[in-house]
Amino acid sequence: MGAPNRTIEERGGRRAVPWGVLALWVIVLALAAPFAGKLGDVQKDRPVDYLPASADSTQVAKITEQLPGGESTDLVLVYHRDGGLTAADRSGAAREVAAVAAEHRLAATPRPVPSKDGTTLMYAVSSTEPGTDEKARDTFVHDVRETVTAEVGGPGALATDAGEVYNSLDGPLLYTTVAVVAILLVLIYRSPFLWLVPLVVAGVADFLSMAVTYGLHQGFDISVSGQSTGVMTILVFGAGTDYALLIVSRYREELRRVPRPYDAMAAALRGCGPAVLASSGTVTVGMLCLLAADMNSSRGMGPTAAVGVLCALVAMTTLLPALLVVLGRRVFWPLVPAYGSEPKVARRSLFAAMGSSAGRRPVAVLVTGAAALAALALGTLNLPGALKQQDSFTSTPESIAGMETLAAAYPDMGTQPITVIARTPDADRALRTARAADGVLSAERGRAGGGWTEISVVAEAAPQTAAETATIKDLRADLGKDAYVGGPSAEQLDLRETSARDRNVVVPLVLGSVLLILILLLRSLVAPMILVVAVVAVWGAALGIGGLVFEPLLGFEGTDPGLPLLSFVFLVALGVDYGIFLMHRMREECMDGTEPRAAALTALRTTGGVIASAGLVLAATFAVLVNMPMVQLAELGLVIAIGVLLDTFLVRTYLVTGASVLLNRKVWWPGPLARRPASPAGREVERTPAGV
């Protein structure tokens, strides 16, 4: 009786494991709940939260917060009539501005500045009343808008409009992402129940990632913005669903070989676990490389995105298996994988055909594919210039409308002040230097305190033009290290220059880190180099397609300065994922004695379905960003979605497979597989396709 009793005890213990995992997750979610809901409270979308850490404009923003009254909220009231303002218009404007001054504490009495053609009247309004409180700033802007009939623009109004857009992203972004993933999973699984399991698990992972991100913010003061939390949600659902597809695919395969779901899941995790861990590790390391960036927004996105990937990994390798084991085979209904059954051969015909074409003519496939990617990359020459503030929305909020009116009415005059912060003992010299600088219309002393003095400079040129940029550079050169030059236009200049610096630092770091992980995983130098070169080519082609569609088709007037770096990090990290899935299976086949050419084709047939499904899901989740009202997010989502599709259906399917066939055993050089002789019959170990 001893042996049977031990068998019963063993089975009982196995049945208890999934339930124990589910109970543990209930406890984790209960602990995370109080913190996940607080993430929105620490999300900051002020310019200083996106600016480069060491830039002049960042120092200006920080110092002005310490001046008497704190950070100022600067607005511009724009009164305009196409046929020319009447006397009644001007007197009405004066009454409204006086009402604003009576209701709020202003830094100075606003003075009217008429345009030369008489169609527009501009009032500059500045107040330290809101300070650094974003809610107080928004309340102040809304109060002014309710008081006046003018268009309310300026940096303060723009920050309020941008904040409202970012705050409105959470709901639509989440709902749209969930809907897209749900539809694709229903089509992939062709089951009325199975699709819901990975979707629920992804939702749990997203909830957990919010709590962990809040904890990181409290413990390490990482920057949390609307952009970073939005991308985190996309990554959780996109990457998490990819891991789910691979695990469920392998689990379905094992259910045909193993009678009990628990044992089948254990075998599935042993089989695909290394690939899932390596792919998630690659993405995590790639995201953490952004910590080397000087841009606050990029540096804050690094750990936030890494948290999303790791939470997705933990949920998909613990909660998902537990749920699937508890639900048993019936969750696959109506296509239940019965023990001992065989999959339909027809389901692998598409990828068998693709692999065969790459195997028959590998040189032609490689040359044609490389030429196509190179041609697409030429589109980068057509990318529009740097994105201006007024072009950063897909719609036109009031602050942007006001700026457009000002640009038309005051074409030869700066309508947005440049802020100079000088040490108080040197303030008089800084004021004289500013007034004497080329392109400066006027310069006036502002607030003073804490050893610093604020000087407000008005340029002759319109905001964010080449002439104004030259004036800002001249001011910085003339004032030297004893003063800082900031303001909205200086911020945009610093964003462009720092983005270029970050690319030079982060790109080599990402490439080196990813290459090292691939070398350790694949025990080869050649195979990792193939994958890295492939994803870099995909990035160039995807960015080139962006250059062909941004302005001509979508009407985007500029390119976000951070787009090349962020798209590179995401496409390299995520693209290598699929390479890991393919190469890891190819290595398995070679270790079983399969000749490398046959191993490459078998790997494509057995992983092609899951890679295609995962690529579609990931591309669709990032494509959700295209419908968001911020040009930066739309551009990022479009480039990554295009890149993932190119990587999935061109690079992995044809180019990587073709290169592997062409190089034969050399693809594993200098590892032991490069020296192992082929089996006498050149046998090919056929495995049941891991199709979905």
C-alpha positions as MATLAB code, in Angstrom:
seq = 'MGAPNRTIEERGGRRAVPWGVLALWVIVLALAAPFAGKLGDVQKDRPVDYLPASADSTQVAKITEQLPGGESTDLVLVYHRDGGLTAADRSGAAREVAAVAAEHRLAATPRPVPSKDGTTLMYAVSSTEPGTDEKARDTFVHDVRETVTAEVGGPGALATDAGEVYNSLDGPLLYTTVAVVAILLVLIYRSPFLWLVPLVVAGVADFLSMAVTYGLHQGFDISVSGQSTGVMTILVFGAGTDYALLIVSRYREELRRVPRPYDAMAAALRGCGPAVLASSGTVTVGMLCLLAADMNSSRGMGPTAAVGVLCALVAMTTLLPALLVVLGRRVFWPLVPAYGSEPKVARRSLFAAMGSSAGRRPVAVLVTGAAALAALALGTLNLPGALKQQDSFTSTPESIAGMETLAAAYPDMGTQPITVIARTPDADRALRTARAADGVLSAERGRAGGGWTEISVVAEAAPQTAAETATIKDLRADLGKDAYVGGPSAEQLDLRETSARDRNVVVPLVLGSVLLILILLLRSLVAPMILVVAVVAVWGAALGIGGLVFEPLLGFEGTDPGLPLLSFVFLVALGVDYGIFLMHRMREECMDGTEPRAAALTALRTTGGVIASAGLVLAATFAVLVNMPMVQLAELGLVIAIGVLLDTFLVRTYLVTGASVLLNRKVWWPGPLARRPASPAGREVERTPAGV';
ca = [
       0.000    0.000    0.000;
       2.984    2.270    0.431;
       3.593    2.998   -3.229;
      -0.055    3.660   -4.138;
      -0.400    5.954   -1.126;
       2.641    7.916   -2.161;
       1.195    8.206   -5.666;
      -2.095    9.522   -4.325;
      -0.249   11.979   -2.084;
       1.885   13.099   -4.988;
      -1.136   13.683   -7.184;
      -2.878   15.560   -4.412;
       0.164   17.752   -3.955;
       0.267   18.519   -7.657;
      -3.390   19.455   -7.668;
      -2.763   21.798   -4.747;
       0.053   23.717   -6.465;
      -2.118   25.694   -8.945;
      -4.582   26.585   -6.207;
      -1.723   27.736   -4.008;
      -0.442   29.966   -6.812;
      -3.911   31.469   -7.271;
      -4.196   32.120   -3.532;
      -0.787   33.809   -3.530;
      -1.866   36.071   -6.383;
      -5.008   37.069   -4.476;
      -2.783   38.157   -1.588;
      -0.407   40.044   -3.922;
      -3.264   41.942   -5.562;
      -4.768   42.808   -2.183;
      -1.427   44.269   -1.099;
      -0.967   46.104   -4.417;
      -4.438   47.636   -4.564;
      -3.773   50.663   -2.279;
      -0.692   51.616   -4.285;
      -1.894   51.028   -7.844;
      -4.618   53.634   -7.417;
      -2.086   56.259   -6.359;
       0.010   56.159   -9.529;
      -2.075   58.875  -11.175;
      -1.395   61.190   -8.227;
       2.379   61.142   -8.799;
       2.202   61.388  -12.595;
       3.790   64.661  -13.706;
       3.595   66.182  -17.154;
       5.200   69.577  -16.603;
       7.930   70.575  -19.053;
      10.582   70.163  -16.353;
       9.542   66.515  -16.016;
      10.475   65.902  -19.669;
      13.496   68.181  -19.995;
      17.140   67.106  -20.067;
      18.499   66.846  -16.521;
      21.597   68.983  -17.093;
      20.273   71.518  -19.608;
      20.093   75.283  -19.085;
      16.323   75.232  -19.468;
      15.996   72.643  -16.691;
      18.070   74.765  -14.323;
      15.919   77.788  -15.137;
      12.747   75.825  -14.392;
      14.123   74.613  -11.049;
      15.490   77.971   -9.935;
      12.306   79.876  -10.783;
      10.429   77.529   -8.442;
      12.594   78.893   -5.595;
      12.110   82.576   -6.418;
       9.622   84.627   -4.374;
       6.138   83.389   -5.195;
       7.514   80.165   -6.673;
       7.091   78.996  -10.246;
       5.220   81.425  -12.469;
       2.332   80.524  -14.752;
       2.666   82.584  -17.926;
      -0.302   83.207  -20.228;
      -0.940   85.288  -23.296;
      -4.424   86.717  -23.889;
      -5.085   87.107  -27.608;
      -7.886   89.421  -28.790;
      -8.390   89.230  -32.540;
     -10.809   90.412  -35.192;
     -10.123   89.765  -38.875;
     -11.403   93.126  -40.002;
      -9.535   95.011  -37.276;
     -10.300   95.570  -33.584;
     -12.774   98.328  -32.770;
     -12.598  100.805  -29.905;
     -15.276   98.762  -28.152;
     -13.137   95.653  -28.567;
     -10.162   97.363  -26.937;
     -12.126   98.788  -24.037;
     -13.800   95.428  -23.465;
     -10.428   93.739  -23.459;
      -9.113   96.244  -20.913;
     -12.090   95.546  -18.593;
     -11.592   91.794  -18.830;
      -7.880   92.029  -18.095;
      -8.614   94.295  -15.122;
     -11.063   91.674  -13.850;
      -8.375   89.013  -14.072;
      -5.971   91.246  -12.165;
      -8.601   91.837   -9.481;
      -9.336   88.139   -9.020;
      -5.751   86.837   -9.069;
      -2.323   87.826   -7.807;
      -0.363   88.828  -10.902;
       3.381   89.440  -11.110;
       2.864   92.733  -12.990;
       0.095   94.799  -14.522;
      -0.584   93.407  -18.032;
      -0.037   95.936  -20.809;
      -1.611   95.782  -24.286;
       0.638   95.137  -27.287;
      -1.209   95.851  -30.563;
      -0.235   94.257  -33.856;
       0.850   96.485  -36.726;
      -2.195   95.616  -38.809;
      -4.603   96.432  -35.967;
      -6.280   93.024  -35.993;
      -4.838   91.700  -32.741;
      -4.197   92.807  -29.189;
      -1.890   90.812  -26.926;
      -1.686   90.867  -23.115;
       1.035   88.956  -21.260;
      -0.286   87.641  -17.922;
       2.031   86.107  -15.335;
       1.147   84.803  -11.881;
       2.954   82.892   -9.143;
      -0.365   82.124   -7.456;
      -0.529   78.451   -8.564;
       3.167   77.723   -7.852;
       4.205   74.177   -8.729;
       0.777   72.694   -8.035;
      -0.520   71.406  -11.386;
      -4.138   71.361  -10.203;
      -3.854   74.958   -9.014;
      -2.301   75.911  -12.357;
      -5.151   74.275  -14.243;
      -7.715   76.028  -12.032;
      -6.033   79.380  -12.673;
      -6.007   78.825  -16.447;
      -9.672   77.773  -16.477;
     -10.654   80.792  -14.351;
      -8.907   83.149  -16.774;
     -10.593   81.476  -19.739;
     -13.992   81.887  -18.113;
     -13.288   85.554  -17.396;
     -12.096   86.660  -20.820;
     -13.385   86.292  -24.352;
      -9.838   86.127  -25.746;
      -7.947   83.029  -26.802;
      -5.723   82.065  -23.863;
      -2.325   80.784  -24.943;
       1.200   80.840  -23.601;
       3.278   78.214  -21.768;
       0.872   77.900  -18.831;
      -2.163   77.300  -21.037;
      -0.191   74.875  -23.202;
       0.863   72.895  -20.114;
      -2.768   72.708  -18.970;
      -3.985   71.522  -22.369;
      -1.183   68.944  -22.592;
      -1.934   67.711  -19.070;
      -5.605   67.261  -19.903;
      -4.694   65.261  -22.987;
      -2.336   62.978  -21.042;
      -4.855   62.531  -18.222;
      -7.483   61.547  -20.777;
      -5.248   58.839  -22.257;
      -5.523   56.273  -19.468;
      -9.103   55.181  -20.050;
      -9.240   55.174  -23.881;
      -5.740   53.699  -24.153;
      -6.558   50.822  -21.809;
      -9.996   50.094  -23.282;
      -8.772   50.227  -26.860;
      -5.771   48.029  -26.095;
      -7.932   45.452  -24.334;
     -10.425   45.429  -27.204;
      -7.724   44.995  -29.850;
      -5.993   42.185  -27.961;
      -9.328   40.459  -27.256;
     -10.343   40.485  -30.927;
      -6.973   39.108  -32.044;
      -6.958   36.385  -29.397;
     -10.452   35.254  -30.410;
      -9.293   35.006  -34.029;
      -6.066   33.228  -33.080;
      -7.483   30.713  -30.615;
     -10.892   30.230  -32.254;
     -12.301   29.497  -28.820;
     -15.073   31.305  -26.909;
     -13.219   30.887  -23.600;
      -9.466   30.567  -24.062;
      -8.886   34.161  -25.184;
     -10.210   35.480  -21.883;
      -7.549   33.777  -19.759;
      -4.419   35.583  -21.086;
      -6.384   38.826  -21.314;
      -7.373   38.662  -17.639;
      -3.812   37.782  -16.670;
      -2.496   40.748  -18.693;
      -4.949   42.999  -16.852;
      -3.678   41.668  -13.528;
      -0.083   42.297  -14.655;
      -0.973   45.873  -15.628;
      -2.545   46.453  -12.202;
       0.536   45.073  -10.469;
       2.875   47.167  -12.624;
       1.052   50.321  -11.555;
       1.609   49.459   -7.896;
       5.292   48.606   -8.416;
       5.885   51.781  -10.413;
       4.320   53.839   -7.642;
       6.639   52.116   -5.167;
       9.691   52.875   -7.321;
       8.644   56.500   -7.528;
       8.312   56.754   -3.764;
      11.535   54.887   -3.079;
      13.819   56.128   -5.858;
      12.030   59.232   -7.162;
      11.821   57.967  -10.750;
       9.978   60.285  -13.099;
       6.421   59.130  -13.915;
       4.678   60.804  -16.859;
       1.629   60.203  -18.989;
       3.866   59.039  -21.819;
       5.723   56.471  -19.709;
       2.607   54.996  -18.070;
       0.883   54.766  -21.452;
       3.813   52.894  -22.963;
       3.944   50.649  -19.880;
       0.333   49.578  -20.437;
       1.043   48.851  -24.094;
       4.074   46.750  -23.163;
       2.228   44.777  -20.496;
      -0.533   43.761  -22.896;
       1.678   43.421  -25.974;
       4.695   41.603  -24.532;
       2.568   39.736  -21.973;
       0.266   38.393  -24.674;
       3.325   37.330  -26.687;
       4.578   35.269  -23.751;
       1.099   33.835  -23.285;
       0.922   32.795  -26.932;
       4.230   30.939  -26.687;
       3.319   29.210  -23.410;
      -0.203   28.253  -24.492;
       1.132   27.009  -27.826;
       3.687   24.741  -26.161;
       1.113   23.667  -23.530;
      -1.321   22.618  -26.266;
       1.487   20.643  -27.886;
       2.331   18.863  -24.630;
      -1.334   18.062  -23.877;
      -1.277   15.752  -26.891;
       1.699   13.903  -25.433;
       1.003   13.973  -21.689;
      -2.237   12.772  -20.055;
      -2.396   15.215  -17.111;
      -2.593   19.028  -17.545;
      -0.219   19.654  -14.643;
       2.515   17.508  -16.207;
       1.828   19.011  -19.625;
       2.242   22.533  -18.249;
       5.457   21.566  -16.443;
       6.829   20.179  -19.712;
       5.702   23.298  -21.602;
       7.429   25.637  -19.156;
      10.608   23.552  -19.317;
      10.509   23.701  -23.100;
       9.725   27.366  -23.734;
      10.728   28.821  -20.355;
      14.332   29.629  -21.354;
      13.160   31.466  -24.492;
      10.543   33.448  -22.542;
      13.033   34.334  -19.806;
      15.692   35.333  -22.324;
      13.312   37.431  -24.398;
      11.883   39.234  -21.370;
      15.391   39.722  -20.020;
      16.485   41.232  -23.303;
      13.588   43.691  -23.307;
      14.160   44.572  -19.659;
      17.868   45.205  -20.128;
      17.157   47.244  -23.256;
      14.653   49.390  -21.386;
      17.011   49.886  -18.430;
      19.653   51.206  -20.823;
      17.484   54.319  -21.020;
      18.709   55.153  -17.508;
      21.864   56.388  -19.234;
      19.853   59.027  -21.110;
      20.022   62.655  -20.019;
      16.419   63.301  -21.048;
      14.151   63.099  -18.004;
      11.294   61.590  -20.009;
      13.491   58.885  -21.555;
      15.273   58.098  -18.297;
      11.967   57.783  -16.448;
      10.484   55.579  -19.164;
      13.305   53.034  -18.797;
      12.443   51.588  -15.363;
       8.709   52.085  -15.932;
       8.777   50.019  -19.117;
      11.028   47.423  -17.471;
       8.525   47.061  -14.625;
       5.755   46.446  -17.150;
       7.726   43.693  -18.900;
       8.764   41.996  -15.649;
       5.236   42.088  -14.218;
       3.965   40.573  -17.477;
       6.636   37.880  -17.258;
       5.812   36.971  -13.653;
       2.075   36.871  -14.323;
       2.360   34.850  -17.517;
       4.734   32.258  -16.023;
       2.823   31.762  -12.746;
      -0.776   32.962  -12.836;
      -1.477   31.941  -16.432;
      -0.211   28.344  -15.995;
      -2.128   27.983  -12.746;
      -5.384   29.111  -14.344;
      -4.902   26.882  -17.382;
      -4.163   23.829  -15.241;
      -7.185   24.470  -13.019;
      -9.456   24.899  -16.047;
      -8.064   21.788  -17.728;
      -8.400   20.792  -21.354;
     -11.947   22.124  -21.610;
     -10.656   25.704  -21.838;
      -9.578   24.927  -25.444;
     -13.119   23.990  -26.526;
     -14.097   23.389  -29.280;
     -10.539   22.537  -30.485;
      -9.634   20.431  -27.459;
      -6.141   18.819  -27.750;
      -6.886   15.224  -26.764;
      -4.148   13.017  -25.363;
      -2.534   11.038  -28.185;
      -4.102   13.128  -30.952;
      -2.202   14.632  -33.877;
      -2.524   18.247  -35.116;
      -3.778   19.015  -38.569;
      -0.918   19.063  -41.069;
      -2.550   21.869  -43.029;
      -1.929   24.312  -40.226;
       1.788   24.417  -40.958;
       1.605   24.665  -44.736;
       2.028   28.451  -44.932;
       5.272   28.571  -42.971;
       6.494   25.401  -44.613;
       6.140   27.181  -47.958;
       7.909   30.279  -46.638;
      10.735   28.218  -45.217;
      11.080   26.221  -48.401;
      11.433   29.362  -50.520;
      14.092   30.732  -48.181;
      15.848   27.361  -48.149;
      15.922   26.919  -51.926;
      17.271   30.362  -52.809;
      18.905   31.809  -49.674;
      21.220   34.194  -51.549;
      18.405   35.653  -53.657;
      16.207   35.984  -50.576;
      18.925   37.759  -48.600;
      19.869   40.160  -51.398;
      16.253   41.024  -52.210;
      15.288   41.491  -48.570;
      18.332   43.601  -47.757;
      17.730   45.790  -50.810;
      14.092   46.298  -49.800;
      15.031   47.331  -46.256;
      17.735   49.678  -47.549;
      15.308   51.306  -49.984;
      12.745   51.834  -47.239;
      15.409   53.319  -44.960;
      15.984   56.076  -47.510;
      12.634   57.457  -46.395;
      14.368   58.838  -43.299;
      15.652   61.601  -45.574;
      12.036   62.743  -45.879;
      11.366   62.995  -42.142;
       9.982   66.437  -41.253;
      12.032   68.729  -39.042;
      11.893   68.886  -35.260;
       8.378   68.961  -33.821;
       7.308   72.374  -32.518;
       5.070   72.837  -29.501;
       2.173   74.097  -31.582;
       2.365   70.986  -33.781;
       2.413   68.431  -30.941;
      -1.363   67.863  -30.866;
      -3.373   66.016  -33.478;
      -6.240   68.425  -32.756;
      -5.988   72.169  -32.034;
      -6.587   73.127  -28.384;
      -7.146   76.759  -27.455;
      -3.534   77.368  -26.443;
      -2.309   76.278  -29.874;
      -4.978   78.329  -31.657;
      -3.809   81.370  -29.723;
      -0.176   80.754  -30.671;
      -1.143   80.413  -34.335;
      -3.023   83.703  -34.180;
       0.003   85.396  -32.608;
       2.365   83.984  -35.215;
       0.237   85.416  -38.010;
      -0.349   88.814  -36.358;
       3.206   89.384  -35.072;
       5.445   87.789  -37.740;
       8.462   89.928  -36.886;
       8.189   89.913  -33.106;
       8.749   87.431  -30.330;
       5.535   86.598  -28.516;
       7.035   84.124  -26.048;
       9.578   85.376  -23.491;
      13.038   83.899  -23.080;
      13.921   83.580  -19.401;
      17.428   84.361  -18.195;
      18.444   83.447  -14.645;
      21.585   85.207  -13.422;
      23.306   85.378  -10.061;
      22.122   88.535   -8.325;
      25.602   90.158   -8.044;
      25.984   89.734  -11.801;
      22.400   90.665  -12.703;
      23.195   94.181  -13.991;
      25.942   92.873  -16.257;
      23.681   90.065  -17.476;
      20.921   92.587  -18.220;
      23.261   94.763  -20.273;
      24.607   91.721  -22.112;
      21.107   90.506  -22.917;
      20.002   93.887  -24.253;
      23.081   94.059  -26.472;
      22.696   90.541  -27.880;
      21.769   90.096  -31.548;
      18.080   89.559  -32.142;
      16.908   90.846  -28.734;
      13.993   93.305  -28.784;
      13.903   94.031  -25.052;
      15.108   92.721  -21.690;
      13.687   93.579  -18.274;
      14.675   92.636  -14.733;
      12.213   90.319  -12.992;
      12.018   88.659   -9.584;
      15.021   88.145   -7.307;
      15.648   85.835   -4.371;
      17.921   83.104   -3.105;
      20.909   84.683   -4.804;
      19.292   84.626   -8.277;
      17.607   87.246  -10.440;
      15.147   86.614  -13.254;
      15.429   88.570  -16.517;
      12.671   88.409  -19.116;
      13.949   88.708  -22.696;
      11.794   89.238  -25.784;
      13.341   88.258  -29.115;
      12.718   90.004  -32.394;
      11.948   86.724  -34.158;
       8.847   84.596  -33.817;
       8.972   81.636  -31.387;
      10.797   78.457  -32.405;
      12.121   79.882  -35.652;
      15.715   79.569  -36.796;
      16.271   83.249  -35.997;
      15.018   82.890  -32.418;
      17.124   79.752  -31.959;
      20.177   81.742  -33.063;
      19.302   84.444  -30.508;
      19.090   81.834  -27.703;
      22.472   80.384  -28.680;
      24.001   83.887  -28.811;
      22.613   84.683  -25.356;
      24.118   81.523  -23.907;
      27.460   82.211  -25.525;
      27.555   85.880  -24.398;
      26.344   85.236  -20.844;
      28.672   82.314  -20.242;
      28.464   79.975  -17.261;
      27.222   82.604  -14.819;
      23.672   82.593  -16.184;
      21.116   80.127  -17.530;
      18.855   80.699  -20.536;
      15.487   78.917  -20.525;
      11.857   79.284  -21.462;
       9.671   77.275  -23.881;
      11.791   77.846  -26.996;
      15.032   77.096  -25.147;
      13.428   73.905  -23.864;
      12.739   72.733  -27.404;
      16.326   73.490  -28.387;
      17.638   71.501  -25.422;
      15.338   68.605  -26.268;
      16.776   68.374  -29.779;
      20.403   68.641  -28.689;
      20.039   66.212  -25.793;
      18.216   63.676  -27.957;
      21.234   63.613  -30.263;
      23.563   63.149  -27.279;
      21.428   60.359  -25.823;
      21.449   58.461  -29.115;
      25.235   58.424  -29.105;
      25.281   57.007  -25.560;
      22.256   54.719  -25.331;
      22.332   53.087  -28.781;
      25.781   51.442  -28.326;
      24.789   50.457  -24.785;
      21.617   48.739  -26.000;
      23.412   46.961  -28.819;
      26.179   45.738  -26.524;
      23.782   44.533  -23.833;
      21.471   42.722  -26.233;
      24.393   41.134  -28.068;
      25.866   39.857  -24.807;
      22.568   38.248  -23.758;
      22.211   36.572  -27.144;
      25.776   35.242  -27.028;
      25.174   33.716  -23.601;
      21.861   32.205  -24.676;
      22.831   30.851  -28.099;
      26.489   29.984  -27.341;
      27.491   31.625  -30.594;
      28.822   34.847  -32.048;
      27.472   34.562  -35.580;
      23.810   33.907  -34.778;
      23.571   36.879  -32.349;
      25.234   39.146  -34.924;
      22.659   38.098  -37.525;
      19.804   38.936  -35.161;
      21.241   42.300  -34.115;
      22.018   43.399  -37.681;
      18.507   42.355  -38.684;
      16.744   44.404  -36.010;
      18.870   47.470  -36.753;
      17.902   47.160  -40.424;
      14.249   46.862  -39.414;
      14.549   50.034  -37.323;
      15.964   51.987  -40.246;
      13.257   50.737  -42.599;
      10.443   51.458  -40.124;
      11.735   54.982  -39.520;
      12.009   55.431  -43.287;
       8.359   54.445  -43.750;
       7.554   57.018  -41.086;
       9.291   59.631  -43.202;
       7.091   58.662  -46.153;
       3.786   58.913  -44.262;
       4.172   61.368  -41.358;
       3.708   64.613  -43.268;
       2.346   63.530  -46.684;
      -0.394   61.233  -45.349;
      -0.921   62.055  -41.672;
      -0.202   65.781  -41.746;
       2.367   65.727  -38.932;
       4.405   68.912  -39.213;
       7.447   67.631  -37.341;
       9.257   64.648  -35.866;
       9.559   64.216  -32.121;
      13.290   64.585  -31.235;
      13.090   61.501  -29.006;
      11.533   59.265  -31.679;
      14.758   57.798  -33.173;
      16.109   56.757  -29.773;
      12.882   55.381  -28.275;
      11.896   53.537  -31.442;
      15.402   52.050  -31.644;
      15.325   50.774  -28.061;
      11.863   49.276  -28.427;
      12.400   47.716  -31.840;
      15.784   46.214  -30.975;
      14.596   44.829  -27.630;
      11.228   43.589  -28.889;
      12.502   42.445  -32.287;
      15.189   40.279  -30.766;
      12.365   38.541  -28.874;
      11.169   36.802  -32.020;
      14.717   36.015  -33.023;
      15.173   34.295  -29.679;
      12.001   32.234  -30.205;
      13.248   31.116  -33.630;
      16.929   30.593  -32.851;
      16.257   28.853  -29.547;
      14.074   26.278  -31.311;
      16.660   25.937  -34.078;
      19.341   25.259  -31.477;
      17.125   22.619  -29.847;
      16.802   20.854  -33.182;
      20.555   20.957  -33.820;
      21.291   19.601  -30.356;
      18.988   16.673  -31.145;
      21.186   15.875  -34.114;
      19.283   17.588  -36.894;
      21.352   18.980  -39.763;
      21.406   22.826  -39.483;
      19.587   23.503  -42.764;
      16.777   21.176  -41.803;
      16.833   22.573  -38.254;
      16.292   26.105  -39.580;
      13.308   25.059  -41.682;
      11.834   22.951  -38.889;
      12.232   25.829  -36.415;
      10.385   28.125  -38.781;
       7.564   25.636  -39.270;
       7.193   24.930  -35.566;
       7.474   28.523  -34.315;
       6.166   30.405  -37.363;
       2.568   30.393  -36.213;
       3.270   31.643  -32.716;
       5.727   34.291  -33.948;
       3.219   35.548  -36.520;
       0.455   35.675  -33.924;
       2.690   37.379  -31.374;
       3.860   39.909  -33.955;
       0.322   40.771  -34.952;
      -0.720   41.274  -31.328;
       2.310   43.404  -30.469;
       1.989   45.521  -33.612;
      -1.722   46.035  -32.985;
      -1.178   47.145  -29.390;
       1.391   49.747  -30.416;
      -0.828   50.810  -33.310;
      -3.373   51.861  -30.674;
      -1.077   54.826  -29.969;
      -1.677   56.134  -33.501;
      -5.202   57.152  -32.475;
      -4.002   59.083  -29.426;
      -4.207   62.912  -29.593;
      -0.453   63.495  -29.111;
       1.779   63.479  -32.195;
       4.710   62.097  -30.174;
       2.735   59.010  -29.170;
       1.218   58.565  -32.630;
       4.647   58.648  -34.300;
       6.164   56.242  -31.781;
       3.273   53.797  -32.078;
       3.315   53.842  -35.881;
       7.066   53.274  -36.246;
       7.130   50.427  -33.716;
       4.031   48.752  -35.201;
       5.521   48.883  -38.706;
       8.871   47.648  -37.427;
       7.319   44.686  -35.602;
       5.414   43.656  -38.737;
       8.545   43.910  -40.890;
      10.476   41.932  -38.332;
       7.799   39.241  -38.057;
       6.926   38.619  -41.692;
      10.104   39.570  -43.555;
      13.168   39.399  -41.347;
      12.380   36.377  -39.154;
      10.578   34.402  -41.838;
      12.921   34.971  -44.764;
      16.153   36.781  -43.926;
      17.152   35.079  -40.666;
      16.054   31.688  -41.987;
      17.846   32.285  -45.302;
      21.053   33.366  -43.539;
      20.913   30.299  -41.291;
      20.485   27.983  -44.274;
      23.311   29.681  -46.177;
      25.792   29.602  -43.281;
      24.906   26.063  -42.222;
      26.957   25.082  -39.140;
      28.911   28.336  -39.245;
      25.840   30.066  -37.782;
      26.769   28.516  -34.405;
      30.463   29.491  -34.569;
      32.471   29.253  -32.344;
      30.214   27.085  -30.174;
      30.294   23.287  -30.099;
      27.356   23.002  -32.514;
      29.555   24.527  -35.226;
      31.874   21.511  -34.985;
      29.354   18.701  -34.541;
      29.116   16.600  -37.735;
      25.755   16.082  -39.364;
      24.005   12.784  -38.747;
      24.619   10.185  -41.508;
      21.108   10.409  -42.864;
      20.907   14.130  -42.351;
      17.871   13.284  -40.320;
      15.352   15.899  -39.391;
      13.669   15.537  -36.013;
      10.096   16.531  -36.664;
       8.234   17.936  -33.712;
       4.587   18.617  -33.457;
       4.118   22.189  -34.713;
       3.810   24.714  -31.941;
       1.069   26.461  -33.825;
      -1.626   28.430  -32.123;
];
